[in-house]
Short mmCIF file of C-alpha atoms and ligand atoms in Angstrom, two decimals:
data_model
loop_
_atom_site.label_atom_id
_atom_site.label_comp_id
_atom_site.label_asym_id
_atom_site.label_seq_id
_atom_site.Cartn_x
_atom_site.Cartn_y
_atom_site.Cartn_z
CA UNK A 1 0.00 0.00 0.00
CA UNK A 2 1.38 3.09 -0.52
CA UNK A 3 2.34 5.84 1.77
CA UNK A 4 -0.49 8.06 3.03
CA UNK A 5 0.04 11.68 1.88
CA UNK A 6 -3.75 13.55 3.60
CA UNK A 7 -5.36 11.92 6.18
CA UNK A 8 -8.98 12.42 7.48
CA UNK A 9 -8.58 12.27 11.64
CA UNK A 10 -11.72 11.68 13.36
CA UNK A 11 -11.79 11.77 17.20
CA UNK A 12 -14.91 11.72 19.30
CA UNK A 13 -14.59 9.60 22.27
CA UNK A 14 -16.06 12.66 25.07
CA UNK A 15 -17.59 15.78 24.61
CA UNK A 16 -16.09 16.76 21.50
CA UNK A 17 -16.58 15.73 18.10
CA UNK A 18 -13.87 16.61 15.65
CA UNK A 19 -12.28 16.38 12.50
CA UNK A 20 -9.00 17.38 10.70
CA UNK A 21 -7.23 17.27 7.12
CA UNK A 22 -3.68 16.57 7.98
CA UNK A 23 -1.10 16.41 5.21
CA UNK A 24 2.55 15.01 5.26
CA UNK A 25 5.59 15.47 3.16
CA UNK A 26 8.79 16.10 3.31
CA UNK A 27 8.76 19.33 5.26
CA UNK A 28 6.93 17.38 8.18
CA UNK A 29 2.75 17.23 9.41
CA UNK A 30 0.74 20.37 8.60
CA UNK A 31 -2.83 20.91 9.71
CA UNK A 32 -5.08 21.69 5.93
CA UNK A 33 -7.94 21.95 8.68
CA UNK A 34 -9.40 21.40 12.35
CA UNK A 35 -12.21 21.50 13.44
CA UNK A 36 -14.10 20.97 16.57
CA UNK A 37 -17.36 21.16 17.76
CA UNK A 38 -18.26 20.95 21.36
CA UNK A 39 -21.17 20.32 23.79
CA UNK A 40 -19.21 21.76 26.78
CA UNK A 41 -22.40 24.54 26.57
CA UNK A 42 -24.97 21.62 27.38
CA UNK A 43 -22.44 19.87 29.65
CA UNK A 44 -21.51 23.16 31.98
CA UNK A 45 -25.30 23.44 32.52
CA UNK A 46 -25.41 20.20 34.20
CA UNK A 47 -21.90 20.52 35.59
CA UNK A 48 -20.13 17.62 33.91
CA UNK A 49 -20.27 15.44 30.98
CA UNK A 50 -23.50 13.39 30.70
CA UNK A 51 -22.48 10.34 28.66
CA UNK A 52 -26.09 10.01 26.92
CA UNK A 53 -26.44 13.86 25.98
CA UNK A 54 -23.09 13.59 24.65
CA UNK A 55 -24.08 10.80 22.67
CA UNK A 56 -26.41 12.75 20.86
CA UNK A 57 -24.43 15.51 20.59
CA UNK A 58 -22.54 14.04 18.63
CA UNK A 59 -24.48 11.92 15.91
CA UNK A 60 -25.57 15.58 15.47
CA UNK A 61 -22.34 16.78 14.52
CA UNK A 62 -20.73 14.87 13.07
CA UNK A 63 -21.22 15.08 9.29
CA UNK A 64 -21.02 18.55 9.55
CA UNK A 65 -17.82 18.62 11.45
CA UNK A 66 -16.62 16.20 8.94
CA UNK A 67 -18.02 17.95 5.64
CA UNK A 68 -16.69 21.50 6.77
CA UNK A 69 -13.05 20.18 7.83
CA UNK A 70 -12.77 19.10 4.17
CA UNK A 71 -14.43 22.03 3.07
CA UNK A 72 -11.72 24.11 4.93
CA UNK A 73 -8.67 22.22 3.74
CA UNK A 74 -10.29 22.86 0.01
CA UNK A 75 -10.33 19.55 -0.86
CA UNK A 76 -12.81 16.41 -1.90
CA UNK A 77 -13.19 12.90 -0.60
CA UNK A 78 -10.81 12.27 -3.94
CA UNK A 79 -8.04 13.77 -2.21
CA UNK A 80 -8.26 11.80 1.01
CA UNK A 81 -5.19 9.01 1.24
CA UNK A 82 -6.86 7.81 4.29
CA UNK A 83 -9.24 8.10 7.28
CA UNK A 84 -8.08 7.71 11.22
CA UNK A 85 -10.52 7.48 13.82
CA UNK A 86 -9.97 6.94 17.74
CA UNK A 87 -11.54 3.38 18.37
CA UNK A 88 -10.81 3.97 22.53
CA UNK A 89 -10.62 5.24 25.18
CA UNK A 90 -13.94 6.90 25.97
CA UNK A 91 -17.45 6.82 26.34
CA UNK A 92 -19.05 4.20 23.99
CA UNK A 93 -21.61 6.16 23.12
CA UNK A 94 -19.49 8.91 21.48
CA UNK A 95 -17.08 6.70 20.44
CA UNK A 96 -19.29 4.47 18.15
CA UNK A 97 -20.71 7.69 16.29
CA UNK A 98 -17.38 8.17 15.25
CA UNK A 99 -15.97 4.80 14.76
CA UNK A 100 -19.34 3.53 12.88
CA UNK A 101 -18.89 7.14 10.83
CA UNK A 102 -15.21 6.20 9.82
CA UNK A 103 -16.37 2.86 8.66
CA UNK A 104 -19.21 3.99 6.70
CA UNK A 105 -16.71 6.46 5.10
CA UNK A 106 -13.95 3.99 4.30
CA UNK A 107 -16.18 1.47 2.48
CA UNK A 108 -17.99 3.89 0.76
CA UNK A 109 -14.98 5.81 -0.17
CA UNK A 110 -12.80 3.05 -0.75
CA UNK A 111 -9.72 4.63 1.61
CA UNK A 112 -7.79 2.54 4.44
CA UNK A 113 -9.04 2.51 7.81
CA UNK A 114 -6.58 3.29 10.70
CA UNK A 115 -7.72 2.63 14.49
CA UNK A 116 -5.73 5.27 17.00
CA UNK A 117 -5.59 5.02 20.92
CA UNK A 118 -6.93 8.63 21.94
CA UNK A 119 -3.95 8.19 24.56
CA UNK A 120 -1.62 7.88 22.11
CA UNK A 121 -2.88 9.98 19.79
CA UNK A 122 -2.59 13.09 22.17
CA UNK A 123 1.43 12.18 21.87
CA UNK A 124 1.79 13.34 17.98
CA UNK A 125 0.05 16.71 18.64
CA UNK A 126 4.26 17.45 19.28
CA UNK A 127 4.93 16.41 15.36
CA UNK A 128 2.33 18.78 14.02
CA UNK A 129 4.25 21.90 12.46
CA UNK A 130 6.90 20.82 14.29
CA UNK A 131 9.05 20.32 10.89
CA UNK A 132 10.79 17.05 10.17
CA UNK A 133 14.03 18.04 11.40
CA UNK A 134 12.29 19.14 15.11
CA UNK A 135 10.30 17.04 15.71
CA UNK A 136 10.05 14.16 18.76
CA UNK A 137 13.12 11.59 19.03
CA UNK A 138 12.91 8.77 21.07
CA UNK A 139 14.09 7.48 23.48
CA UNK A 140 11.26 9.90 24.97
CA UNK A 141 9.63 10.18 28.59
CA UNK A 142 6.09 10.52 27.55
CA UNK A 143 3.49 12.32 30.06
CA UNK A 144 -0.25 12.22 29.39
CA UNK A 145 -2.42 14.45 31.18
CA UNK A 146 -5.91 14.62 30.55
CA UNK A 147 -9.37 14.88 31.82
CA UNK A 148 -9.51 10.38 32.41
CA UNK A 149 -5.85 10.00 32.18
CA UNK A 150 -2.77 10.99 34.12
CA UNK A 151 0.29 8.11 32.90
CA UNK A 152 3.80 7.98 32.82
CA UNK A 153 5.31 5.86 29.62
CA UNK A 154 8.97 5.21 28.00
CA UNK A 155 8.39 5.68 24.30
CA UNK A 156 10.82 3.52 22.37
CA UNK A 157 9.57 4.13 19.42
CA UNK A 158 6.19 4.65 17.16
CA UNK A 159 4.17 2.11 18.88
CA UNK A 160 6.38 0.93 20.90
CA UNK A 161 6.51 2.08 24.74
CA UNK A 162 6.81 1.02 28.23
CA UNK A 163 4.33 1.58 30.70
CA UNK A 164 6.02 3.44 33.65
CA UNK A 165 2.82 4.50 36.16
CA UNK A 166 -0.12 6.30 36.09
CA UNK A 167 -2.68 7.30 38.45
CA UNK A 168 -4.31 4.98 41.32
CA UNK A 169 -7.63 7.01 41.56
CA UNK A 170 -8.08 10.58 39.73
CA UNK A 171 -6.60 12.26 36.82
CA UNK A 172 -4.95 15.15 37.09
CA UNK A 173 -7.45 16.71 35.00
CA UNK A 174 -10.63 14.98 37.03
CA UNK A 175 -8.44 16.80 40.14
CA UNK A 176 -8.71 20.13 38.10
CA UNK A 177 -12.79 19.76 36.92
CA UNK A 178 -13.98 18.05 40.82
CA UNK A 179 -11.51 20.97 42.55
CA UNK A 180 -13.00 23.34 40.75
CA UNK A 181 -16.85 22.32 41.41
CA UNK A 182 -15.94 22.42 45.22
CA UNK A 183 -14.96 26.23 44.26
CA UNK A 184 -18.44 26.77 42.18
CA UNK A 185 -16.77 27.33 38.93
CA UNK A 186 -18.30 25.81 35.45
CA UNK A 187 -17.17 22.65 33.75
CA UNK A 188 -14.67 21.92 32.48
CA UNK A 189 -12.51 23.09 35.53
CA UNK A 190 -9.01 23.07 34.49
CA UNK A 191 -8.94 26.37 32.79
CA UNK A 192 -11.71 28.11 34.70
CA UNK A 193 -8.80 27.60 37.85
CA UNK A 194 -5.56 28.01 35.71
CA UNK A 195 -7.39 31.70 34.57
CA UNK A 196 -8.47 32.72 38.21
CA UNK A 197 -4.70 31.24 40.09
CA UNK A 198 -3.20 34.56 37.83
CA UNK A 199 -4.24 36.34 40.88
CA UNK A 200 -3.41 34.34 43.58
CA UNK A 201 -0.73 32.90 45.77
CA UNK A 202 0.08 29.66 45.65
CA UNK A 203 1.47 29.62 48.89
CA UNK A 204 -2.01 30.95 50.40
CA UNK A 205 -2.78 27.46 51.58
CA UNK A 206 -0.86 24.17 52.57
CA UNK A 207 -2.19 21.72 50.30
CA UNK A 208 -0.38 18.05 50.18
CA UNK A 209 2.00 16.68 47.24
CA UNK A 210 0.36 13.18 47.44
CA UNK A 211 3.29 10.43 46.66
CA UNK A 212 5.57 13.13 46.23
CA UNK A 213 8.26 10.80 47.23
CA UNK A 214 6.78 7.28 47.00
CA UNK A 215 9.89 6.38 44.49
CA UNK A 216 7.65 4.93 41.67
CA UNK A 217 5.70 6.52 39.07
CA UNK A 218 2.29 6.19 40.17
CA UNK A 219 0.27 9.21 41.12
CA UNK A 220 -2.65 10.11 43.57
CA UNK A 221 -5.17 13.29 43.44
CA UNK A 222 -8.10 12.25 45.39
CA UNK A 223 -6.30 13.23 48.48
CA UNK A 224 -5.54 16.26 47.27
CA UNK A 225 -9.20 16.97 46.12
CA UNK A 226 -10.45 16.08 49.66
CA UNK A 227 -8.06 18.66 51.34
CA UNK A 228 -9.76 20.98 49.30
CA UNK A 229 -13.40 20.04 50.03
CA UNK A 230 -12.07 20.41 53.65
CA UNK A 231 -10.69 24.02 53.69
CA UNK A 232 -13.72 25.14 51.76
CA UNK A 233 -15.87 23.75 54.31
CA UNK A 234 -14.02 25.40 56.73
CA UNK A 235 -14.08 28.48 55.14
CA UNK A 236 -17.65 28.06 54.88
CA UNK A 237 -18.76 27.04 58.35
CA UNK A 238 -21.14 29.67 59.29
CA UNK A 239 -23.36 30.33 56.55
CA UNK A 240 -19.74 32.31 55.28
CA UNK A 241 -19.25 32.60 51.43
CA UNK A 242 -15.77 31.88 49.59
CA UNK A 243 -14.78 35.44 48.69
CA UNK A 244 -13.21 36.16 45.44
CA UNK A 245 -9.39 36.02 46.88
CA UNK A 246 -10.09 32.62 48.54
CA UNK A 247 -11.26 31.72 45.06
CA UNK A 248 -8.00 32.99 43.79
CA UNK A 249 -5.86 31.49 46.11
CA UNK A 250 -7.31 28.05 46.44
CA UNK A 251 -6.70 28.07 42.90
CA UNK A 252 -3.21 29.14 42.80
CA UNK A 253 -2.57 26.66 45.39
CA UNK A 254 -4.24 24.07 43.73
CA UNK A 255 -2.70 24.31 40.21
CA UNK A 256 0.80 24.53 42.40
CA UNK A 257 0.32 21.04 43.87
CA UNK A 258 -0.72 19.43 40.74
CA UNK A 259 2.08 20.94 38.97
CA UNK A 260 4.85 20.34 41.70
CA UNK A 261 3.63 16.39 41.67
CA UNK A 262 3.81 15.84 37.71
CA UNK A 263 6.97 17.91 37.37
CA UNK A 264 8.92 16.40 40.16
CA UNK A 265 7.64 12.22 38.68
CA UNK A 266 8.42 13.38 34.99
CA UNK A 267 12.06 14.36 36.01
CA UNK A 268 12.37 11.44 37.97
CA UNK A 269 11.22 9.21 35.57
CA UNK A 270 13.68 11.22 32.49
CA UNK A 271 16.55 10.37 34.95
CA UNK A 272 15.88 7.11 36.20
CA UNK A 273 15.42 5.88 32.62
CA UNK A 274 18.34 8.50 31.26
CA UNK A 275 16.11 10.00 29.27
CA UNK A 276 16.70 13.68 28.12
CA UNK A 277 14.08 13.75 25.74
CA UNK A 278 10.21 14.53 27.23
CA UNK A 279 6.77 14.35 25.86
CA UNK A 280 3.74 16.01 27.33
CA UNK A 281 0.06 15.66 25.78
CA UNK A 282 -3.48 15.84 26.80
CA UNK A 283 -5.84 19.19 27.99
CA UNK A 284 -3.99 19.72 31.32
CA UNK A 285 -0.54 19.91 29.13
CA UNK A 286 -2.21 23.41 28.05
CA UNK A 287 -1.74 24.74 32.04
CA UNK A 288 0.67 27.31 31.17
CA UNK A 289 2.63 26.79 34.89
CA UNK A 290 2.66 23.45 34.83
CA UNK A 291 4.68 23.48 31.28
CA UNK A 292 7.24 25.94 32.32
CA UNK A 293 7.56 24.00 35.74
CA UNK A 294 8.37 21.07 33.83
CA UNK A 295 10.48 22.73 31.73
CA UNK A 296 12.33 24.38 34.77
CA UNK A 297 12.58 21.31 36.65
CA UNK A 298 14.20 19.35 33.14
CA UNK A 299 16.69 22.49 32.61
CA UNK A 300 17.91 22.04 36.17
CA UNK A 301 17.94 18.18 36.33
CA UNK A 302 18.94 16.81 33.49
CA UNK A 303 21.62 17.37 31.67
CA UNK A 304 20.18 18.15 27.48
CA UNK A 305 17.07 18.06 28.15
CA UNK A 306 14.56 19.25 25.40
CA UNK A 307 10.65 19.12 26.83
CA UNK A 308 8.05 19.16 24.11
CA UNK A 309 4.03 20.54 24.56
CA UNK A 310 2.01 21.18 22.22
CA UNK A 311 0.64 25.04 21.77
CA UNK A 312 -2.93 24.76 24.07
CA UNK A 313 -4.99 24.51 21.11
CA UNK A 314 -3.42 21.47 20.15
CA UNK A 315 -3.41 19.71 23.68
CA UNK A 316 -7.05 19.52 24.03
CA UNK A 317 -9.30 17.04 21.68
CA UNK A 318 -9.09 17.51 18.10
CA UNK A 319 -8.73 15.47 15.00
CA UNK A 320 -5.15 16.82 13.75
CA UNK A 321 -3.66 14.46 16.21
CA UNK A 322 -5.39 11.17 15.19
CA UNK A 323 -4.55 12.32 11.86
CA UNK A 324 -0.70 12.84 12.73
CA UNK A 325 -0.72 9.36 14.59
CA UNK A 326 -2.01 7.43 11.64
CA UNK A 327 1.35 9.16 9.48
CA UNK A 328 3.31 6.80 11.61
CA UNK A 329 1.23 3.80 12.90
CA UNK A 330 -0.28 3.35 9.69
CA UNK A 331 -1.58 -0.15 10.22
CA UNK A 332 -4.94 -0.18 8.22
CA UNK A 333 -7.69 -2.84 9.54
CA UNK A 334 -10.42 -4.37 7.37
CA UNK A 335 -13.42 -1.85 8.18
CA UNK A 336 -15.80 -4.43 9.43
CA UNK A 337 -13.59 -5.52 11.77
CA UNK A 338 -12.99 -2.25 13.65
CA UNK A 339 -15.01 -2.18 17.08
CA UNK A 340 -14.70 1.00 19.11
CA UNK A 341 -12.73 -0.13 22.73
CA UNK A 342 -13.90 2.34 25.51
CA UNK A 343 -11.49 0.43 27.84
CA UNK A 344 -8.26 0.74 25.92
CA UNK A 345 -5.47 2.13 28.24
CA UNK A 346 -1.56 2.93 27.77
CA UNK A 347 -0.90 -0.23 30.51
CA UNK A 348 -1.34 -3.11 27.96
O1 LIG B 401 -7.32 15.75 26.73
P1 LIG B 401 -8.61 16.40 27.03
O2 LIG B 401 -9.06 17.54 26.16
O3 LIG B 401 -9.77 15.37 27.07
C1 LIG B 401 -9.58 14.06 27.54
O4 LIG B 401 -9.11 13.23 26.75
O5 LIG B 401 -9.86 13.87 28.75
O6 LIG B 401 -8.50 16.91 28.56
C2 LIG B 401 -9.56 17.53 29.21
C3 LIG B 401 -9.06 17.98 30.58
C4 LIG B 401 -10.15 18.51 31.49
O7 LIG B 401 -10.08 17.86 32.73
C5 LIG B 401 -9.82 20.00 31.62
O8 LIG B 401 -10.19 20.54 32.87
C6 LIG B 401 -8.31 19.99 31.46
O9 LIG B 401 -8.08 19.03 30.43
N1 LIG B 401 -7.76 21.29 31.02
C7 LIG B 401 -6.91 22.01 31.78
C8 LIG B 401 -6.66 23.22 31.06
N2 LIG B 401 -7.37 23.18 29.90
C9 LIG B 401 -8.03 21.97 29.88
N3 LIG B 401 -6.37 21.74 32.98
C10 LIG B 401 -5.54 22.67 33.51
N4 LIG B 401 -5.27 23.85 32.91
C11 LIG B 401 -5.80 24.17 31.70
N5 LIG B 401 -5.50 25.33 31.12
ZN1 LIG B 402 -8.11 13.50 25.20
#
């Protein structure tokens, strides 16, 4: 078969139902189009995702998500080398609309079919525009942070990676979005805190570094999240209201935890594994203070270190990413074989 030169990336396994035209040559990946619509509106209202409503959302948007990213790159099904679609992790409901989609569309329009973990999808938002000659090496220390995910692996290679740790309860990002419902801001709650911390102090309040130093590369935030629900009841007690600068500087505090406990594990697990290359992906990898702390942390740690994120737009879910995966991991399946996985994981 030969080599892919557009792809068609498909990715709806949450909230968010998207599609990208991704093209490939010489010069490295480059985005034709992305595009992503979201029920985060309908979501917010009931304070977190609601796996049936999202469901729907999505059979509703798909084709048009689909029709307008090829619109946008200014090209026709003709054009398309292949289609990519996440078959898992996620909600089965959203994850069959586009999975059943992709399959329709590669049967009817004759083009390879190429599953992508989500997980490791989020990894190759670092090749787009990143130019052949930049872009990831491995050996590579990869971090995934995202709203269901918080995981530690050793990428050898495309396809090929250790499993180093990962979270025993929440992700980082469930930390973020259940942290900030205890605060009363809207869903999702990652950059509803990173925007109000600007104006706090992290040091405002003691909040724990849970296995900080448990010398592996596992991770725990439901401790964390409970020391929260704790000083806001206790700022509380008395009919009292969280003011504005508690607001602030719970969040500042918060985001400082998280960041000081995925910093210090990614360092550890660069050096332990002398590693000087490092990979972040996923929504939480668009926290603007927990990329520079990593990138602090690496600079005074290791010895040639070069830490990789993707810009913010990038980190959260789109399509350009499957697409970018599928450049290299093309492993096309027979469409009628492809069953969306809502349990996939990186620990396999
Ligand atoms: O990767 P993603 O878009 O979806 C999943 O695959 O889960 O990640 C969503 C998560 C949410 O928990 C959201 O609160 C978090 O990413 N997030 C952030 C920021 N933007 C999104 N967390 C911290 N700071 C942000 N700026
Ligand atoms: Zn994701």
């Amino acid at each position: 078969m030969k080599k892919p030169k557009i792809i068609l990336g498909i990715e709806t396994s949450c909230d968010e139902t998207a599609a990208a035209v991704v093209q490939k040559d010489q010069s490295g990946v480059k985005i034709l189009s992305n595009v992503v619509a979201t029920s985060i509106d309908i979501q917010t209202k009931y304070g977190g995702i609601v796996p049936e409503q999202a469901a729907r959302e999505q059979i509703a948007s798909i084709i048009p998500v689909i029709d307008e990213a090829i619109k946008q790159a200014r090209c026709t099904p003709d054009n398309i080398d292949a289609i990519a679609v996440t078959e898992g992790p996620g909600l089965i409901g959203s994850l069959l609309v586009g999975v059943e989609t992709a399959k329709s569309l590669s049967l009817v329009w004759q083009k390879p079919l190429v599953p992508i973990n989500h997980l490791t999808g989020h990894f190759y938002a670092n090749w787009i525009n990143s130019g052949e000659q930049n872009s990831p090496t491995f050996p590579s220390i990869g971090l995934l942070i995202s709203g269901g995910h918080t995981d530690l692996v050793l990428f050898k290679g495309h396809g090929k990676y250790e499993y180093l740790g990962g979270t025993r309860d929440d992700a980082a990002g469930e930390c973020f979005d259940k942290c900030a419902r205890l605060l009363g801001l809207p869903y999702p709650g990652g950059s509803a805190i990173s925007k109000l911390a600007e104006e706090g102090d992290p040091k405002a309040f003691k909040l724990p570094r849970p296995m900080l130093d448990s010398k592996d590369f596992d991770f725990s935030f439901s401790g964390l999240k409970t020391a929260v629900l704790n000083l806001v009841q206790e700022l509380t007690s008395n009919n009292r209201l969280l003011t504005i600068s508690h607001k602030q500087n719970l969040s500042a505090s918060i985001q400082e935890a998280i960041a000081d406990v995925l910093s210090e594990k990614t360092i550890a697990a660069a050096q332990y594994n002398h590693v000087e290359h490092i990979m972040v992906a996923g929504g939480v990898a668009a926290n603007k203070v927990i990329s520079t702390k990593i990138k602090q942390l690496a600079s005074e740690k290791l010895e040639k270190a070069t830490v990789l994120i993707p810009p913010p737009k990038l980190c959260t879910d789109n399509g350009a990413y499957i697409a970018a995966a599928a450049f290299y991991n093309f492993h096309p399946i027979d469409p009628l074989k492809l069953q969306a996985n809502p349990n996939l994981s990186l620990n396999q």
